[in-house]
């Protein structure tokens, strides 16, 4: 069962999400919060698998809360899915930089919300399908190019680095496998080891790590 916490200052939104998610069968809503500060405390105490996080809220915004939740985690942090009405790049990039695992709009279809939560719970970061490559490209453009961190670079094998570089181009496992003439399962294995080495919760945060540490260049 995937344990989910809902964070939104509008009770009607939380109620609607609860109905949608609990009909999925494999998702349990374990808590609700109406502010970022309350979300931080509940996340610390309950350790949900996935947090659906609003951006704009009184008493602590969602991006600040996400940053604190990720920083407070003693083990693997919850996967944070930023759910917002604002289709603005600044929120997308703020979410990624804060440690969120995905971004989706509130007007998405119910099945898309359920699928996003399942993907995040399985370790797959997600940005709304329509903007995935654009977001990664723009994130790379906005991120200052650091000197390559030798220690970070040497954490990965040559093949793992190659796969992370292709992941940063927005390629899927299947596309990476086709590019490198290897099996999709091999891509998954290499990527899983790379994520474990750098402490990334999911694919999306692996890309963020790679750009921030100069492993992947703009």
Tab-separated table of C-alpha atoms in Angstrom:
chain	number	residue	atom	x	y	z
A	1	UNK	CA	0.000	0.000	0.000
A	2	UNK	CA	1.352	3.444	-0.964
A	3	UNK	CA	1.078	5.842	1.990
A	4	UNK	CA	0.239	9.384	0.827
A	5	UNK	CA	-0.019	12.731	2.580
A	6	UNK	CA	-2.063	15.574	1.060
A	7	UNK	CA	-0.908	19.154	1.572
A	8	UNK	CA	-3.171	21.964	0.367
A	9	UNK	CA	-4.727	24.968	2.092
A	10	UNK	CA	-8.115	24.245	0.475
A	11	UNK	CA	-10.082	21.557	2.296
A	12	UNK	CA	-12.222	20.875	-0.768
A	13	UNK	CA	-9.124	20.085	-2.831
A	14	UNK	CA	-7.816	17.682	-0.203
A	15	UNK	CA	-11.223	16.007	0.027
A	16	UNK	CA	-11.396	15.589	-3.738
A	17	UNK	CA	-7.913	14.115	-3.918
A	18	UNK	CA	-8.675	11.741	-1.060
A	19	UNK	CA	-11.734	10.357	-2.866
A	20	UNK	CA	-9.759	9.893	-6.103
A	21	UNK	CA	-6.758	8.247	-4.485
A	22	UNK	CA	-8.569	5.929	-2.119
A	23	UNK	CA	-10.544	4.504	-5.034
A	24	UNK	CA	-7.265	3.349	-6.592
A	25	UNK	CA	-7.048	0.357	-4.254
A	26	UNK	CA	-3.297	0.489	-3.629
A	27	UNK	CA	-3.118	4.013	-2.143
A	28	UNK	CA	-3.876	5.051	1.439
A	29	UNK	CA	-4.153	8.711	2.486
A	30	UNK	CA	-2.489	8.731	5.916
A	31	UNK	CA	-2.570	12.469	6.660
A	32	UNK	CA	-3.657	15.905	5.490
A	33	UNK	CA	-2.070	19.295	6.130
A	34	UNK	CA	-3.204	22.812	5.266
A	35	UNK	CA	0.191	24.522	5.471
A	36	UNK	CA	3.838	23.899	4.751
A	37	UNK	CA	4.842	24.058	8.409
A	38	UNK	CA	2.237	21.458	9.377
A	39	UNK	CA	3.390	19.262	6.495
A	40	UNK	CA	6.983	19.289	7.754
A	41	UNK	CA	5.929	18.094	11.208
A	42	UNK	CA	3.570	15.399	9.896
A	43	UNK	CA	6.133	14.131	7.392
A	44	UNK	CA	8.738	13.828	10.143
A	45	UNK	CA	6.329	11.851	12.328
A	46	UNK	CA	4.487	9.683	9.781
A	47	UNK	CA	7.107	9.221	7.040
A	48	UNK	CA	4.684	8.818	4.107
A	49	UNK	CA	5.876	7.354	0.809
A	50	UNK	CA	4.558	10.221	-1.325
A	51	UNK	CA	3.498	13.777	-0.477
A	52	UNK	CA	1.156	15.720	-2.778
A	53	UNK	CA	2.315	19.276	-2.133
A	54	UNK	CA	0.635	22.548	-3.073
A	55	UNK	CA	2.907	25.510	-3.863
A	56	UNK	CA	1.163	28.590	-2.500
A	57	UNK	CA	-0.105	28.249	1.061
A	58	UNK	CA	-0.227	30.438	4.165
A	59	UNK	CA	2.112	29.658	7.058
A	60	UNK	CA	4.822	28.087	4.934
A	61	UNK	CA	4.858	27.591	1.166
A	62	UNK	CA	5.191	24.199	-0.484
A	63	UNK	CA	8.697	24.665	-1.874
A	64	UNK	CA	10.147	25.670	1.497
A	65	UNK	CA	8.355	22.735	3.103
A	66	UNK	CA	9.698	20.356	0.460
A	67	UNK	CA	13.249	21.540	1.082
A	68	UNK	CA	12.852	21.026	4.835
A	69	UNK	CA	11.237	17.595	4.493
A	70	UNK	CA	14.054	16.359	2.258
A	71	UNK	CA	16.689	17.812	4.599
A	72	UNK	CA	15.051	16.291	7.705
A	73	UNK	CA	14.831	12.761	6.302
A	74	UNK	CA	17.043	10.299	8.176
A	75	UNK	CA	16.693	7.665	5.473
A	76	UNK	CA	15.092	7.819	2.054
A	77	UNK	CA	12.945	10.985	1.999
A	78	UNK	CA	9.330	10.897	0.871
A	79	UNK	CA	8.803	11.510	-2.821
A	80	UNK	CA	7.222	14.947	-3.203
A	81	UNK	CA	4.759	15.497	-6.039
A	82	UNK	CA	4.133	19.214	-6.452
A	83	UNK	CA	0.493	19.672	-7.461
A	84	UNK	CA	-0.358	23.217	-8.462
A	85	UNK	CA	-2.577	25.404	-10.629
A	86	UNK	CA	0.428	27.432	-11.720
A	87	UNK	CA	1.965	26.243	-14.982
A	88	UNK	CA	4.931	28.559	-14.538
A	89	UNK	CA	8.555	27.556	-15.001
A	90	UNK	CA	9.640	29.286	-11.800
A	91	UNK	CA	7.542	26.856	-9.768
A	92	UNK	CA	8.786	23.838	-11.704
A	93	UNK	CA	12.431	24.782	-11.229
A	94	UNK	CA	11.870	25.789	-7.632
A	95	UNK	CA	10.330	22.387	-6.994
A	96	UNK	CA	13.220	20.516	-8.597
A	97	UNK	CA	15.826	22.536	-6.733
A	98	UNK	CA	13.951	21.987	-3.465
A	99	UNK	CA	14.167	18.213	-3.912
A	100	UNK	CA	10.734	17.402	-5.342
A	101	UNK	CA	10.378	14.268	-7.425
A	102	UNK	CA	7.651	15.466	-9.740
A	103	UNK	CA	5.312	18.195	-10.888
A	104	UNK	CA	1.730	17.944	-12.085
A	105	UNK	CA	-1.124	20.411	-12.569
A	106	UNK	CA	-4.306	20.348	-10.486
A	107	UNK	CA	-6.444	20.120	-13.597
A	108	UNK	CA	-4.896	16.785	-14.578
A	109	UNK	CA	-7.115	13.752	-15.067
A	110	UNK	CA	-7.695	11.594	-11.951
A	111	UNK	CA	-5.928	8.644	-13.584
A	112	UNK	CA	-2.883	10.845	-14.265
A	113	UNK	CA	-2.655	11.793	-10.587
A	114	UNK	CA	-2.881	8.159	-9.520
A	115	UNK	CA	-0.260	7.100	-12.061
A	116	UNK	CA	2.063	9.920	-10.983
A	117	UNK	CA	1.887	8.773	-7.361
A	118	UNK	CA	2.552	5.163	-8.349
A	119	UNK	CA	5.551	6.210	-10.412
A	120	UNK	CA	7.020	8.321	-7.635
A	121	UNK	CA	6.500	5.542	-5.106
A	122	UNK	CA	8.456	3.254	-7.447
A	123	UNK	CA	11.357	5.686	-7.723
A	124	UNK	CA	10.506	7.313	-11.029
A	125	UNK	CA	10.534	11.097	-10.894
A	126	UNK	CA	7.901	12.710	-13.075
A	127	UNK	CA	7.285	16.040	-14.675
A	128	UNK	CA	4.047	16.438	-16.624
A	129	UNK	CA	4.630	14.522	-19.878
A	130	UNK	CA	4.038	17.577	-22.035
A	131	UNK	CA	6.917	19.506	-20.485
A	132	UNK	CA	9.497	16.872	-19.475
A	133	UNK	CA	12.186	17.598	-22.073
A	134	UNK	CA	11.552	21.352	-21.998
A	135	UNK	CA	11.913	21.431	-18.234
A	136	UNK	CA	15.179	19.469	-18.220
A	137	UNK	CA	16.593	21.599	-21.026
A	138	UNK	CA	15.645	24.850	-19.327
A	139	UNK	CA	16.899	23.617	-15.961
A	140	UNK	CA	20.260	22.904	-17.555
A	141	UNK	CA	20.337	26.367	-19.141
A	142	UNK	CA	19.532	28.118	-15.863
A	143	UNK	CA	21.921	26.098	-13.722
A	144	UNK	CA	25.375	27.741	-13.508
A	145	UNK	CA	28.024	25.397	-14.834
A	146	UNK	CA	30.207	24.369	-11.879
A	147	UNK	CA	33.677	22.987	-12.113
A	148	UNK	CA	33.414	19.257	-12.517
A	149	UNK	CA	33.480	17.735	-9.036
A	150	UNK	CA	36.130	15.032	-9.315
A	151	UNK	CA	34.851	13.233	-6.230
A	152	UNK	CA	31.310	13.242	-7.594
A	153	UNK	CA	32.425	12.144	-11.057
A	154	UNK	CA	34.427	9.221	-9.682
A	155	UNK	CA	31.412	7.936	-7.799
A	156	UNK	CA	30.053	6.593	-11.065
A	157	UNK	CA	31.467	4.103	-13.532
A	158	UNK	CA	31.932	5.144	-17.155
A	159	UNK	CA	28.752	3.307	-18.164
A	160	UNK	CA	26.745	4.810	-15.297
A	161	UNK	CA	27.941	8.283	-16.276
A	162	UNK	CA	26.983	7.629	-19.891
A	163	UNK	CA	23.481	6.582	-18.865
A	164	UNK	CA	23.034	9.587	-16.552
A	165	UNK	CA	24.108	11.888	-19.401
A	166	UNK	CA	21.444	10.389	-21.665
A	167	UNK	CA	18.890	10.586	-18.854
A	168	UNK	CA	19.690	14.300	-18.646
A	169	UNK	CA	18.728	14.617	-22.307
A	170	UNK	CA	15.242	13.470	-21.322
A	171	UNK	CA	15.541	9.955	-22.715
A	172	UNK	CA	13.534	7.061	-21.292
A	173	UNK	CA	15.086	3.722	-20.329
A	174	UNK	CA	13.961	2.250	-23.646
A	175	UNK	CA	15.468	5.134	-25.610
A	176	UNK	CA	18.732	4.895	-23.660
A	177	UNK	CA	18.888	1.147	-24.332
A	178	UNK	CA	18.378	1.720	-28.051
A	179	UNK	CA	21.064	4.413	-28.119
A	180	UNK	CA	23.624	2.207	-26.341
A	181	UNK	CA	22.561	-1.108	-27.929
A	182	UNK	CA	21.927	-2.754	-24.568
A	183	UNK	CA	18.911	-4.266	-22.820
A	184	UNK	CA	16.421	-2.030	-21.018
A	185	UNK	CA	16.946	-4.126	-17.886
A	186	UNK	CA	20.665	-3.321	-18.053
A	187	UNK	CA	19.894	0.403	-18.196
A	188	UNK	CA	17.636	0.039	-15.176
A	189	UNK	CA	20.327	-1.815	-13.220
A	190	UNK	CA	23.062	0.724	-13.996
A	191	UNK	CA	20.757	3.629	-13.228
A	192	UNK	CA	19.653	2.072	-9.952
A	193	UNK	CA	23.262	1.714	-8.849
A	194	UNK	CA	24.043	5.296	-9.886
A	195	UNK	CA	21.073	6.626	-7.917
A	196	UNK	CA	22.145	4.667	-4.836
A	197	UNK	CA	25.710	5.996	-5.068
A	198	UNK	CA	24.699	9.659	-5.254
A	199	UNK	CA	21.797	9.371	-2.814
A	200	UNK	CA	19.141	10.428	-5.334
A	201	UNK	CA	15.535	9.449	-4.590
A	202	UNK	CA	14.598	9.122	-8.262
A	203	UNK	CA	15.566	9.704	-11.873
A	204	UNK	CA	14.682	13.389	-11.865
A	205	UNK	CA	16.805	14.185	-8.827
A	206	UNK	CA	19.634	12.179	-10.404
A	207	UNK	CA	19.574	14.643	-13.305
A	208	UNK	CA	19.522	17.588	-10.888
A	209	UNK	CA	22.533	16.111	-9.045
A	210	UNK	CA	24.413	15.579	-12.302
A	211	UNK	CA	24.032	19.209	-13.398
A	212	UNK	CA	24.759	20.626	-9.961
A	213	UNK	CA	27.980	18.625	-9.680
A	214	UNK	CA	29.248	19.235	-13.192
A	215	UNK	CA	28.951	15.561	-14.148
A	216	UNK	CA	26.673	16.610	-16.994
A	217	UNK	CA	27.509	19.824	-18.791
A	218	UNK	CA	25.028	22.303	-20.221
